[in-house]
Coordinates of N, CA, C and O in Angstrom, one line a residue:
X1 N -17.9 -7.0 -6.1 CA -17.1 -6.6 -7.3 C -15.9 -5.7 -6.8 O -16.1 -4.8 -6.0
X2 N -14.7 -6.1 -7.3 CA -13.5 -5.3 -6.9 C -13.4 -4.0 -7.7 O -13.6 -4.1 -8.9
X3 N -13.2 -2.9 -7.0 CA -13.0 -1.7 -7.7 C -11.8 -1.0 -7.2 O -11.6 -0.9 -6.0
X4 N -10.9 -0.5 -8.1 CA -9.7 0.3 -7.7 C -9.8 1.6 -8.5 O -10.0 1.7 -9.7
X5 N -9.7 2.7 -7.7 CA -9.9 4.0 -8.3 C -8.7 4.9 -7.9 O -8.5 5.2 -6.7
X6 N -7.9 5.2 -8.9 CA -6.7 6.0 -8.6 C -7.0 7.5 -8.7 O -8.0 7.9 -9.3
X7 N -6.2 8.3 -7.9 CA -6.4 9.8 -8.0 C -5.0 10.4 -7.6 O -4.1 9.7 -7.1
X8 N -4.9 11.7 -7.8 CA -3.7 12.4 -7.4 C -2.8 12.8 -8.5 O -1.8 13.4 -8.2
X9 N -3.0 12.3 -9.7 CA -2.1 12.7 -10.8 C -2.2 14.1 -11.1 O -3.0 14.9 -10.6
X10 N -1.2 14.6 -12.0 CA -1.2 16.0 -12.4 C 0.1 16.4 -13.0 O 0.9 15.5 -13.4
X11 N 0.3 17.7 -13.1 CA 1.5 18.2 -13.7 C 2.4 18.7 -12.6 O 2.0 19.4 -11.7
X12 N 3.7 18.2 -12.6 CA 4.7 18.5 -11.6 C 6.0 18.9 -12.3 O 6.3 18.3 -13.3
X13 N 6.7 19.9 -11.7 CA 8.0 20.2 -12.2 C 9.0 19.2 -11.8 O 8.9 18.5 -10.8
X14 N 10.0 19.1 -12.6 CA 11.1 18.2 -12.2 C 11.7 18.5 -10.9 O 11.8 19.7 -10.5
X15 N 11.9 17.5 -10.1 CA 12.4 17.6 -8.7 C 11.3 17.7 -7.7 O 11.5 17.7 -6.5
X16 N 10.0 17.8 -8.2 CA 8.9 17.9 -7.3 C 8.4 16.6 -6.8 O 9.0 15.5 -7.0
X17 N 7.4 16.7 -6.0 CA 6.8 15.5 -5.3 C 5.3 15.4 -5.6 O 4.6 16.5 -5.8
X18 N 4.8 14.2 -5.5 CA 3.3 14.0 -5.6 C 3.0 12.7 -4.9 O 3.8 11.8 -4.9
X19 N 1.7 12.6 -4.4 CA 1.3 11.3 -3.9 C 0.0 10.9 -4.6 O -0.9 11.6 -4.7
X20 N 0.1 9.7 -5.1 CA -1.0 9.0 -5.8 C -1.8 8.2 -4.7 O -1.1 7.6 -3.8
X21 N -3.1 8.1 -4.9 CA -3.9 7.2 -4.0 C -4.7 6.3 -4.9 O -5.0 6.5 -6.1
X22 N -5.0 5.1 -4.3 CA -5.8 4.1 -5.0 C -6.8 3.6 -4.0 O -6.4 2.9 -3.0
X23 N -8.0 4.0 -4.1 CA -9.1 3.6 -3.2 C -9.6 2.2 -3.7 O -10.0 2.1 -4.8
X24 N -9.7 1.3 -2.7 CA -10.0 -0.1 -3.1 C -11.3 -0.5 -2.4 O -11.5 -0.2 -1.2
X25 N -12.2 -1.1 -3.1 CA -13.5 -1.6 -2.5 C -13.7 -3.0 -3.1 O -13.2 -3.4 -4.1
X26 N -14.5 -3.8 -2.3 CA -14.7 -5.2 -2.7 C -13.5 -6.1 -2.6 O -13.5 -7.1 -3.2
X27 N -12.5 -5.7 -1.8 CA -11.3 -6.5 -1.8 C -10.7 -6.4 -0.5 O -10.7 -5.3 0.1
X28 N -10.1 -7.5 0.0 CA -9.5 -7.5 1.3 C -8.0 -7.4 1.2 O -7.4 -8.3 0.5
X29 N -7.3 -6.5 1.8 CA -5.9 -6.3 1.7 C -5.2 -7.6 2.2 O -4.1 -7.9 1.7
X30 N -5.7 -8.2 3.2 CA -5.1 -9.4 3.8 C -4.9 -10.4 2.8 O -5.8 -10.8 2.0
X31 N -3.7 -11.0 2.7 CA -3.4 -12.1 1.8 C -3.2 -11.6 0.3 O -3.5 -12.4 -0.6
X32 N -2.8 -10.4 0.2 CA -2.8 -9.8 -1.2 C -1.4 -9.2 -1.5 O -0.6 -9.0 -0.6
X33 N -1.2 -9.0 -2.8 CA -0.1 -8.2 -3.3 C -0.7 -7.0 -4.0 O -1.7 -7.1 -4.8
X34 N -0.3 -5.8 -3.7 CA -0.8 -4.6 -4.3 C 0.4 -3.9 -5.0 O 1.5 -3.8 -4.4
X35 N 0.2 -3.4 -6.2 CA 1.3 -2.9 -7.0 C 0.9 -1.6 -7.7 O -0.3 -1.3 -7.9
X36 N 1.9 -0.9 -8.1 CA 1.8 0.2 -9.0 C 2.5 -0.1 -10.3 O 3.6 -0.6 -10.3
X37 N 1.8 0.1 -11.4 CA 2.4 -0.1 -12.8 C 2.2 1.1 -13.6 O 1.2 1.8 -13.4
X38 N 3.1 1.5 -14.4 CA 3.0 2.7 -15.2 C 3.2 2.4 -16.7 O 3.8 1.4 -17.1
X39 N 2.6 3.3 -17.5 CA 2.8 3.2 -19.0 C 3.1 4.6 -19.5 O 2.3 5.5 -19.5
X40 N 4.3 4.7 -20.0 CA 4.8 6.0 -20.6 C 4.2 6.1 -22.0 O 3.9 5.1 -22.6
X41 N 4.1 7.3 -22.5 CA 3.6 7.5 -23.9 C 4.4 6.6 -24.9 O 5.6 6.7 -25.0
X42 N 3.7 5.8 -25.7 CA 4.3 5.0 -26.7 C 5.0 3.8 -26.2 O 5.7 3.2 -27.0
X43 N 4.9 3.5 -24.9 CA 5.7 2.4 -24.4 C 4.8 1.4 -23.7 O 3.6 1.6 -23.5
X44 N 5.3 0.2 -23.4 CA 4.5 -0.8 -22.7 C 4.4 -0.6 -21.3 O 4.9 0.4 -20.7
X45 N 3.7 -1.5 -20.6 CA 3.6 -1.4 -19.1 C 4.9 -1.7 -18.4 O 5.7 -2.5 -18.8
X46 N 5.1 -0.9 -17.4 CA 6.4 -1.1 -16.6 C 6.0 -1.2 -15.1 O 5.3 -0.3 -14.6
X47 N 6.4 -2.3 -14.5 CA 6.1 -2.5 -13.1 C 7.0 -1.5 -12.3 O 8.1 -1.2 -12.6
X48 N 6.3 -0.8 -11.3 CA 7.0 0.2 -10.5 C 7.3 -0.3 -9.1 O 8.5 -0.2 -8.7
X49 N 6.4 -0.9 -8.4 CA 6.6 -1.3 -7.1 C 5.4 -2.2 -6.6 O 4.3 -2.1 -7.2
X50 N 5.7 -2.9 -5.5 CA 4.7 -3.8 -5.0 C 4.8 -3.8 -3.4 O 5.9 -3.6 -2.9
X51 N 3.7 -4.1 -2.8 CA 3.8 -4.4 -1.3 C 3.0 -5.6 -1.0 O 1.9 -5.9 -1.6
X52 N 3.6 -6.5 -0.2 CA 3.0 -7.8 0.2 C 2.3 -7.6 1.6 O 3.0 -7.2 2.5
X53 N 1.0 -7.9 1.6 CA 0.3 -7.6 2.8 C 0.7 -8.4 4.0 O 0.7 -7.9 5.1
X54 N 1.1 -9.6 3.8 CA 1.4 -10.5 5.0 C 2.7 -10.1 5.7 O 2.9 -10.3 6.9
X55 N 3.6 -9.4 5.0 CA 4.9 -9.0 5.6 C 5.1 -7.6 5.5 O 6.0 -7.1 6.2
X56 N 4.3 -6.8 4.8 CA 4.5 -5.4 4.5 C 5.9 -5.2 3.8 O 6.4 -4.0 3.7
X57 N 6.5 -6.2 3.2 CA 7.7 -6.1 2.5 C 7.3 -5.3 1.2 O 6.3 -5.5 0.6
X58 N 8.3 -4.4 0.8 CA 8.1 -3.6 -0.4 C 9.2 -3.9 -1.4 O 10.3 -4.2 -1.0
X59 N 8.9 -3.8 -2.7 CA 9.8 -4.0 -3.7 C 9.7 -2.9 -4.8 O 8.6 -2.5 -5.1
X60 N 10.8 -2.5 -5.3 CA 10.8 -1.3 -6.2 C 11.7 -1.6 -7.5 O 12.7 -2.3 -7.4
X61 N 11.2 -1.1 -8.6 CA 12.0 -1.1 -9.8 C 13.3 -0.2 -9.5 O 13.2 0.8 -8.8
X62 N 14.4 -0.6 -10.1 CA 15.6 0.2 -10.0 C 15.4 1.7 -10.3 O 16.0 2.6 -9.7
X63 N 14.6 1.9 -11.3 CA 14.4 3.3 -11.8 C 13.7 4.2 -10.8 O 13.8 5.4 -10.9
X64 N 13.0 3.7 -9.8 CA 12.3 4.5 -8.8 C 12.8 4.3 -7.4 O 12.4 5.0 -6.5
X65 N 13.7 3.3 -7.2 CA 14.2 3.0 -5.9 C 14.8 4.2 -5.2 O 15.5 5.0 -5.9
X66 N 14.5 4.4 -4.0 CA 14.9 5.6 -3.1 C 14.2 6.9 -3.4 O 14.3 7.8 -2.7
X67 N 13.4 6.9 -4.5 CA 12.6 8.1 -4.8 C 11.1 7.9 -4.5 O 10.4 8.8 -4.1
X68 N 10.6 6.7 -4.7 CA 9.2 6.3 -4.5 C 9.0 5.5 -3.3 O 9.9 4.7 -3.0
X69 N 7.8 5.6 -2.7 CA 7.5 4.8 -1.5 C 6.0 4.3 -1.6 O 5.1 5.1 -1.8
X70 N 5.8 3.0 -1.6 CA 4.5 2.4 -1.6 C 4.1 2.1 -0.2 O 4.9 1.7 0.6
X71 N 2.8 2.4 0.1 CA 2.3 2.1 1.4 C 0.8 1.9 1.3 O 0.1 2.1 0.3
X72 N 0.2 1.3 2.4 CA -1.2 1.1 2.5 C -1.8 1.7 3.8 O -1.0 1.7 4.8
X73 N -3.0 2.0 3.8 CA -3.8 2.4 5.0 C -4.9 1.4 5.0 O -5.9 1.6 4.3
X74 N -4.8 0.3 5.8 CA -5.8 -0.7 5.8 C -7.1 -0.2 6.3 O -8.2 -0.7 5.9
X75 N -7.1 0.7 7.2 CA -8.3 1.2 7.8 C -9.1 2.0 6.7 O -10.4 2.0 6.7
X76 N -8.4 2.6 5.8 CA -9.1 3.4 4.7 C -9.2 2.6 3.4 O -9.6 3.1 2.4
X77 N -8.7 1.3 3.4 CA -8.6 0.5 2.2 C -8.0 1.3 1.0 O -8.6 1.4 -0.1
X78 N -6.9 1.9 1.3 CA -6.3 2.8 0.3 C -4.8 2.4 0.1 O -4.1 2.2 1.1
X79 N -4.4 2.4 -1.1 CA -3.0 2.2 -1.5 C -2.4 3.6 -1.9 O -3.1 4.3 -2.5
X80 N -1.1 3.8 -1.5 CA -0.5 5.1 -1.8 C 0.8 4.9 -2.6 O 1.4 3.9 -2.5
X81 N 1.2 5.9 -3.3 CA 2.5 6.0 -3.9 C 3.0 7.4 -3.7 O 2.5 8.3 -4.4
X82 N 4.0 7.5 -2.8 CA 4.6 8.8 -2.6 C 5.8 8.9 -3.6 O 6.7 8.0 -3.6
X83 N 5.8 9.9 -4.4 CA 6.9 10.1 -5.4 C 7.6 11.4 -5.2 O 7.0 12.5 -5.1
X84 N 8.9 11.3 -5.0 CA 9.8 12.4 -4.7 C 10.8 12.5 -5.8 O 11.1 11.5 -6.6
X85 N 11.5 13.6 -5.9 CA 12.5 13.9 -6.9 C 12.1 13.4 -8.3 O 12.8 12.7 -9.0
X86 N 11.0 13.9 -8.7 CA 10.4 13.4 -10.0 C 11.2 13.9 -11.1 O 11.8 15.0 -11.1
X87 N 11.3 13.0 -12.2 CA 12.0 13.3 -13.4 C 11.1 13.2 -14.6 O 10.0 12.6 -14.5
X88 N 11.4 13.9 -15.7 CA 10.6 13.8 -16.8 C 10.3 12.4 -17.3 O 9.2 12.1 -17.8
X89 N 11.2 11.5 -17.1 CA 11.0 10.1 -17.5 C 10.0 9.4 -16.6 O 9.7 8.2 -16.9
X90 N 9.5 10.0 -15.6 CA 8.5 9.4 -14.7 C 7.1 9.7 -15.3 O 6.1 9.2 -14.8
X91 N 7.0 10.5 -16.4 CA 5.8 10.8 -17.0 C 5.1 9.6 -17.5 O 5.8 8.8 -18.3
X92 N 3.9 9.3 -17.1 CA 3.2 8.1 -17.5 C 1.8 8.1 -16.9 O 1.5 8.9 -16.1
X93 N 1.0 7.2 -17.4 CA -0.2 6.8 -16.7 C 0.1 5.8 -15.7 O 0.7 4.8 -16.0
X94 N -0.3 6.1 -14.4 CA 0.0 5.2 -13.3 C -1.3 4.4 -12.9 O -2.4 5.0 -12.7
X95 N -1.1 3.1 -12.9 CA -2.2 2.2 -12.5 C -1.9 1.5 -11.2 O -0.8 1.1 -11.0
X96 N -2.9 1.3 -10.4 CA -2.8 0.4 -9.3 C -3.4 -1.0 -9.6 O -4.3 -1.0 -10.4
X97 N -2.8 -2.0 -9.1 CA -3.3 -3.4 -9.4 C -3.2 -4.2 -8.1 O -2.4 -3.9 -7.2
X98 N -4.1 -5.1 -8.0 CA -4.2 -5.9 -6.7 C -4.7 -7.3 -7.0 O -5.4 -7.6 -8.0
X99 N -4.3 -8.2 -6.1 CA -4.8 -9.6 -6.3 C -4.2 -10.5 -5.2 O -3.3 -10.0 -4.5
X100 N -4.7 -11.7 -5.2 CA -4.1 -12.7 -4.2 C -2.7 -13.0 -4.7 O -2.3 -12.7 -5.8
X101 N -2.0 -13.8 -3.9 CA -0.6 -14.1 -4.2 C -0.4 -14.8 -5.5 O 0.6 -14.6 -6.2
X102 N -1.4 -15.6 -5.9 CA -1.3 -16.4 -7.2 C -1.8 -15.6 -8.4 O -1.6 -16.0 -9.5
X103 N -2.4 -14.5 -8.1 CA -2.9 -13.6 -9.2 C -2.7 -12.1 -8.8 O -3.7 -11.4 -8.7
X104 N -1.5 -11.7 -8.7 CA -1.3 -10.3 -8.1 C -1.8 -9.2 -9.0 O -2.0 -8.1 -8.5
X105 N -2.1 -9.4 -10.3 CA -2.6 -8.4 -11.2 C -4.0 -8.7 -11.6 O -4.4 -8.5 -12.8
X106 N -4.8 -9.2 -10.7 CA -6.1 -9.7 -11.0 C -7.1 -8.5 -11.3 O -8.0 -8.6 -12.1
X107 N -6.9 -7.4 -10.6 CA -7.8 -6.3 -10.7 C -6.9 -5.0 -10.9 O -5.8 -4.9 -10.3
X108 N -7.5 -4.1 -11.8 CA -6.8 -2.9 -12.1 C -7.6 -1.7 -12.0 O -8.9 -1.8 -12.2
X109 N -7.0 -0.5 -11.7 CA -7.7 0.7 -11.7 C -7.7 1.3 -13.1 O -7.2 0.7 -14.1
X110 N -8.3 2.5 -13.3 CA -8.5 3.1 -14.6 C -7.2 3.9 -15.0 O -7.1 4.3 -16.1
X111 N -6.4 4.2 -14.0 CA -5.2 5.0 -14.3 C -5.3 6.4 -14.0 O -6.4 7.0 -14.0
X112 N -4.2 7.0 -13.6 CA -4.1 8.5 -13.4 C -2.8 9.0 -14.1 O -1.8 8.4 -13.9
X113 N -3.0 10.1 -14.7 CA -1.8 10.7 -15.5 C -0.9 11.5 -14.6 O -1.4 12.4 -13.9
X114 N 0.4 11.2 -14.7 CA 1.4 12.1 -14.1 C 2.3 12.6 -15.3 O 2.8 11.9 -16.1
X115 N 2.4 13.9 -15.3 CA 3.3 14.6 -16.2 C 4.3 15.4 -15.5 O 4.0 16.2 -14.6
X116 N 5.6 15.1 -15.7 CA 6.7 15.8 -15.1 C 7.3 16.7 -16.2 O 8.0 16.2 -17.1
X117 N 7.2 18.0 -16.0 CA 7.7 18.9 -17.0 C 7.8 20.3 -16.5 O 7.0 20.7 -15.6
X118 N 8.8 21.0 -17.0 CA 8.9 22.4 -16.6 C 8.2 23.4 -17.5 O 8.2 24.6 -17.3

């Protein structure tokens, strides 16, 4: 059974930084796409970024490019999202998602709340 468990959310002031983690079990990073997706209050899901295991190529939404960094630690089976220069509009529940190339959003975590506010 695939399990994804996010952690690291919280309250941060504008301009601050935070790192989210997603612990993965029952799933092999090799041959996969891993992503972060967020949902702001009252809005739909928004793709944030993805990392492709075979190439380690990363892709970012324009809204977070140059501020967020997605990475993996294969030894720890963990996905990370380093978030810098946070803005109030980054406030959302952040989900990690994973799957093979043909189903990249096959499995989801339960989400972790990030609130950016002074």
